[in-house]
XYZ file of C-alpha atoms in Angstrom:
277
model
C 10.648 -19.120 6.764
C 8.859 -15.987 5.544
C 7.049 -13.634 7.930
C 4.351 -11.333 6.562
C 3.479 -8.349 8.748
C 0.248 -6.480 8.095
C -1.102 -9.892 7.126
C -4.749 -8.819 7.294
C -4.258 -5.598 5.312
C -4.897 -4.725 1.667
C -1.463 -5.935 0.571
C -0.609 -8.494 3.248
C -3.749 -10.595 2.943
C -3.214 -11.043 -0.796
C 0.492 -11.681 -0.289
C -0.195 -14.487 2.196
C -2.595 -16.127 -0.244
C -0.202 -15.814 -3.187
C 2.726 -17.199 -1.201
C 0.650 -20.177 -0.145
C -0.684 -20.775 -3.659
C 2.806 -20.502 -5.176
C 4.127 -23.236 -2.926
C 6.519 -21.018 -1.000
C 8.155 -22.670 1.996
C 7.241 -22.171 5.650
C 5.053 -19.105 6.068
C 4.008 -17.061 9.078
C 1.378 -14.325 9.199
C 1.544 -11.730 11.954
C -1.715 -10.636 13.577
C -2.651 -9.075 16.891
C -5.287 -11.733 17.609
C -4.807 -15.218 16.177
C -8.232 -16.330 17.402
C -10.079 -13.902 15.132
C -8.194 -14.341 11.872
C -8.302 -17.193 9.354
C -5.377 -17.625 6.958
C -4.934 -20.136 4.121
C -4.190 -23.705 5.170
C -0.520 -24.248 5.870
C 0.019 -20.715 7.161
C 1.211 -20.313 10.738
C -0.659 -17.460 12.419
C 1.515 -15.799 15.060
C 0.514 -13.151 17.583
C 2.438 -9.911 17.641
C 2.049 -6.155 17.470
C 4.393 -3.923 15.469
C 3.544 -1.194 17.955
C 5.329 -3.295 20.598
C 8.560 -4.653 19.103
C 9.164 -6.693 22.260
C 6.139 -8.823 21.231
C 7.816 -9.881 17.974
C 10.524 -12.173 19.372
C 8.588 -15.405 18.889
C 7.256 -14.384 15.488
C 10.765 -13.615 14.205
C 12.379 -16.808 15.458
C 13.787 -18.747 12.512
C 12.589 -16.172 9.951
C 14.852 -15.523 6.976
C 12.657 -13.177 4.897
C 10.340 -10.434 6.140
C 7.617 -8.367 4.492
C 7.333 -5.041 6.293
C 4.896 -2.139 6.110
C 6.478 0.819 7.953
C 4.870 3.471 10.099
C 2.838 1.093 12.243
C 5.340 0.963 15.085
C 8.866 2.195 15.945
C 10.638 1.180 12.765
C 14.134 1.547 14.187
C 13.330 -1.026 16.863
C 11.463 -3.322 14.453
C 14.342 -3.394 11.983
C 16.767 -3.911 14.855
C 14.700 -6.822 16.167
C 14.661 -8.415 12.722
C 18.412 -8.060 12.398
C 19.010 -9.517 15.869
C 16.740 -12.468 15.068
C 18.812 -13.375 12.022
C 16.496 -12.141 9.291
C 18.451 -11.988 6.042
C 16.141 -10.156 3.637
C 13.413 -7.519 4.038
C 10.863 -6.418 1.454
C 9.738 -2.931 2.470
C 6.682 -1.014 1.245
C 7.661 2.644 0.924
C 6.076 5.279 -1.340
C 6.699 6.757 -4.765
C 6.614 10.185 -3.107
C 10.164 9.513 -1.871
C 11.270 10.252 -5.437
C 8.449 12.533 -6.632
C 7.881 14.747 -3.551
C 10.913 14.287 -1.288
C 10.237 17.601 0.483
C 6.991 16.357 2.043
C 7.005 15.100 5.622
C 5.532 11.618 4.935
C 8.034 11.102 2.096
C 10.904 12.045 4.389
C 9.638 9.551 6.971
C 9.584 6.791 4.359
C 13.075 7.721 3.188
C 14.330 7.517 6.769
C 13.024 3.946 7.050
C 14.575 3.035 3.699
C 17.944 4.271 4.958
C 17.564 2.414 8.249
C 16.984 -0.790 6.317
C 19.886 -0.220 3.934
C 22.215 0.444 6.894
C 20.988 -2.608 8.840
C 23.245 -5.170 7.214
C 20.269 -7.161 5.893
C 19.573 -7.393 2.176
C 16.531 -5.486 0.960
C 14.002 -4.840 -1.763
C 12.120 -1.544 -1.622
C 8.700 -1.093 -3.200
C 7.538 2.454 -3.959
C 3.888 2.312 -5.066
C 1.779 5.243 -6.181
C -1.790 5.970 -5.019
C -3.703 2.812 -4.009
C -7.005 1.907 -5.688
C -8.251 1.105 -2.184
C -8.047 4.806 -1.297
C -11.492 4.978 -2.937
C -12.843 3.449 0.275
C -12.746 7.010 1.626
C -15.965 7.480 -0.360
C -17.615 4.197 0.634
C -19.829 5.555 3.404
C -21.139 8.392 1.242
C -21.877 6.023 -1.625
C -23.634 3.500 0.615
C -25.809 6.299 1.998
C -26.486 7.533 -1.561
C -24.928 10.875 -0.798
C -22.872 13.009 -3.167
C -19.161 12.208 -3.305
C -17.207 15.400 -2.646
C -13.629 15.505 -3.926
C -10.940 18.070 -4.681
C -9.047 17.892 -7.986
C -11.782 15.715 -9.515
C -10.159 15.765 -12.940
C -6.547 15.138 -11.925
C -5.525 11.576 -12.716
C -2.824 9.384 -11.195
C -1.784 5.883 -12.332
C -3.575 4.286 -9.384
C -2.360 0.800 -8.437
C -4.343 -2.240 -7.335
C -2.898 -3.375 -3.955
C -2.793 -6.948 -5.269
C -0.123 -5.896 -7.785
C 2.032 -4.658 -4.912
C 1.492 -8.017 -3.220
C 2.454 -9.885 -6.392
C 5.695 -7.924 -6.707
C 6.401 -8.572 -3.024
C 5.852 -12.302 -3.561
C 8.390 -12.281 -6.378
C 10.892 -10.339 -4.277
C 10.495 -12.812 -1.391
C 10.724 -15.994 -3.438
C 12.662 -15.308 -6.648
C 16.221 -14.288 -7.381
C 17.336 -10.994 -8.841
C 15.404 -8.616 -6.602
C 17.771 -7.994 -3.715
C 19.206 -4.499 -3.608
C 16.544 -3.239 -6.000
C 14.095 -0.339 -5.619
C 10.896 -0.556 -7.661
C 8.537 2.324 -8.475
C 5.115 0.746 -8.991
C 2.020 2.136 -10.723
C -1.209 0.934 -12.249
C -1.752 0.579 -16.020
C -3.251 4.029 -16.659
C -4.018 7.403 -15.165
C -7.516 7.595 -13.754
C -9.175 10.685 -12.307
C -11.401 10.779 -9.246
C -14.322 11.491 -11.564
C -13.505 8.385 -13.615
C -13.109 6.316 -10.458
C -16.543 7.320 -9.209
C -17.986 6.572 -12.645
C -16.426 3.095 -12.513
C -17.984 2.496 -9.106
C -21.365 3.649 -10.445
C -21.096 1.267 -13.402
C -20.293 -1.711 -11.181
C -23.127 -0.826 -8.785
C -25.559 -0.225 -11.634
C -26.759 3.124 -10.323
C -25.863 6.797 -10.408
C -23.243 8.057 -7.960
C -23.242 11.864 -7.931
C -19.948 13.724 -7.591
C -19.145 17.356 -6.932
C -15.779 19.072 -6.938
C -14.770 20.969 -3.799
C -11.989 23.394 -2.970
C -8.667 22.372 -1.500
C -9.501 24.342 1.647
C -12.709 22.389 2.220
C -10.993 19.064 1.567
C -8.183 20.016 3.922
C -10.576 20.721 6.775
C -12.097 17.259 6.434
C -8.816 15.394 6.013
C -6.975 17.233 8.759
C -9.515 16.013 11.308
C -8.296 12.454 10.640
C -4.737 12.872 9.380
C -3.464 16.131 10.863
C -2.538 19.283 8.943
C 0.798 18.150 7.521
C -0.433 14.778 6.284
C -3.573 16.352 4.813
C -1.450 18.839 2.868
C 0.779 16.013 1.639
C -2.195 13.971 0.411
C -3.656 16.967 -1.396
C -0.330 17.824 -3.001
C 0.120 14.359 -4.475
C -3.493 13.958 -5.616
C -3.697 17.137 -7.631
C -2.087 20.135 -6.016
C 1.532 19.512 -6.971
C 1.644 17.025 -9.831
C 4.812 16.418 -11.831
C 5.865 14.148 -14.679
C 7.563 11.710 -12.311
C 4.356 11.219 -10.334
C 2.158 10.994 -13.445
C 4.335 8.448 -15.267
C 2.762 5.071 -16.018
C 5.394 2.392 -15.365
C 5.539 -1.195 -16.560
C 7.582 -2.393 -13.574
C 4.827 -4.410 -11.892
C 3.667 -6.334 -14.997
C 7.272 -7.083 -15.986
C 8.004 -8.600 -12.580
C 4.654 -10.354 -12.208
C 4.527 -11.617 -15.794
C 0.905 -10.519 -16.230
C -0.931 -7.283 -17.111
C -1.378 -4.787 -14.302
C -4.782 -4.996 -12.633
C -7.135 -2.103 -13.386
C -9.094 0.138 -11.057
C -12.298 -1.324 -12.507
C -11.133 -4.791 -11.453
C -10.511 -3.567 -7.908
C -14.018 -2.058 -7.774
C -15.604 -5.282 -9.022
C -13.785 -7.222 -6.311
C -14.815 -4.780 -3.594
C -18.299 -3.735 -4.721
C -19.854 -4.837 -1.419
C -17.989 -2.078 0.403
C -19.970 0.504 -1.598
C -23.345 -1.133 -1.123
């Protein structure tokens, strides 16, 4: 039995579909409200909330492998609940910033969860992806309203990853041998700047999408209102303010594990064009 948490999210929804299509064994998908979510046929939808680990008992019963996105609830208690339920293997989504920017608060939080998992007695696979292509949804409202996209570091490029590639690596780690005890840094196939991302969106939409560069200070004011000061600084550091070779490196890890070329940012845009109007 495999349990996918975050089953309606960018990674989890694709992972559930891939597991079902690959013929994986019994599969459960965790959601807060089973009446409002439709999963592929053969998937058992189970109610539970990572914010309340006491609600996970039924979902974890009989589970041997778990896909976990941290930071949604008290990770110490969640990992403890999985261990107590007899879970044998956990695939954890962490962040590449654990190795590229270990001094930042969010990276330290991810590293803490990685250590909790390694010390739990369960086997593990840790995924450390770079910037998600889906982060472009930050601009969706502006683009739908035909407003100018305002971004800092418009010409700094990271090897942005399609969330489906993270899901595909997770599927392999959950169903194939050779991945236990491994940590994988995951990137997309090429560096792509914010300016190039907006241009790709414009091409798919078939209309102009204006962009203007803004200062870090202005971007920080906007981000801090949603994320808080520390998280806003961390995001700005890893999107242009404090780049290093480790963060900029394009890695072939995902395509090697998946056995197919890494998905491009343009592909993600084409699949999600409706979000931009």
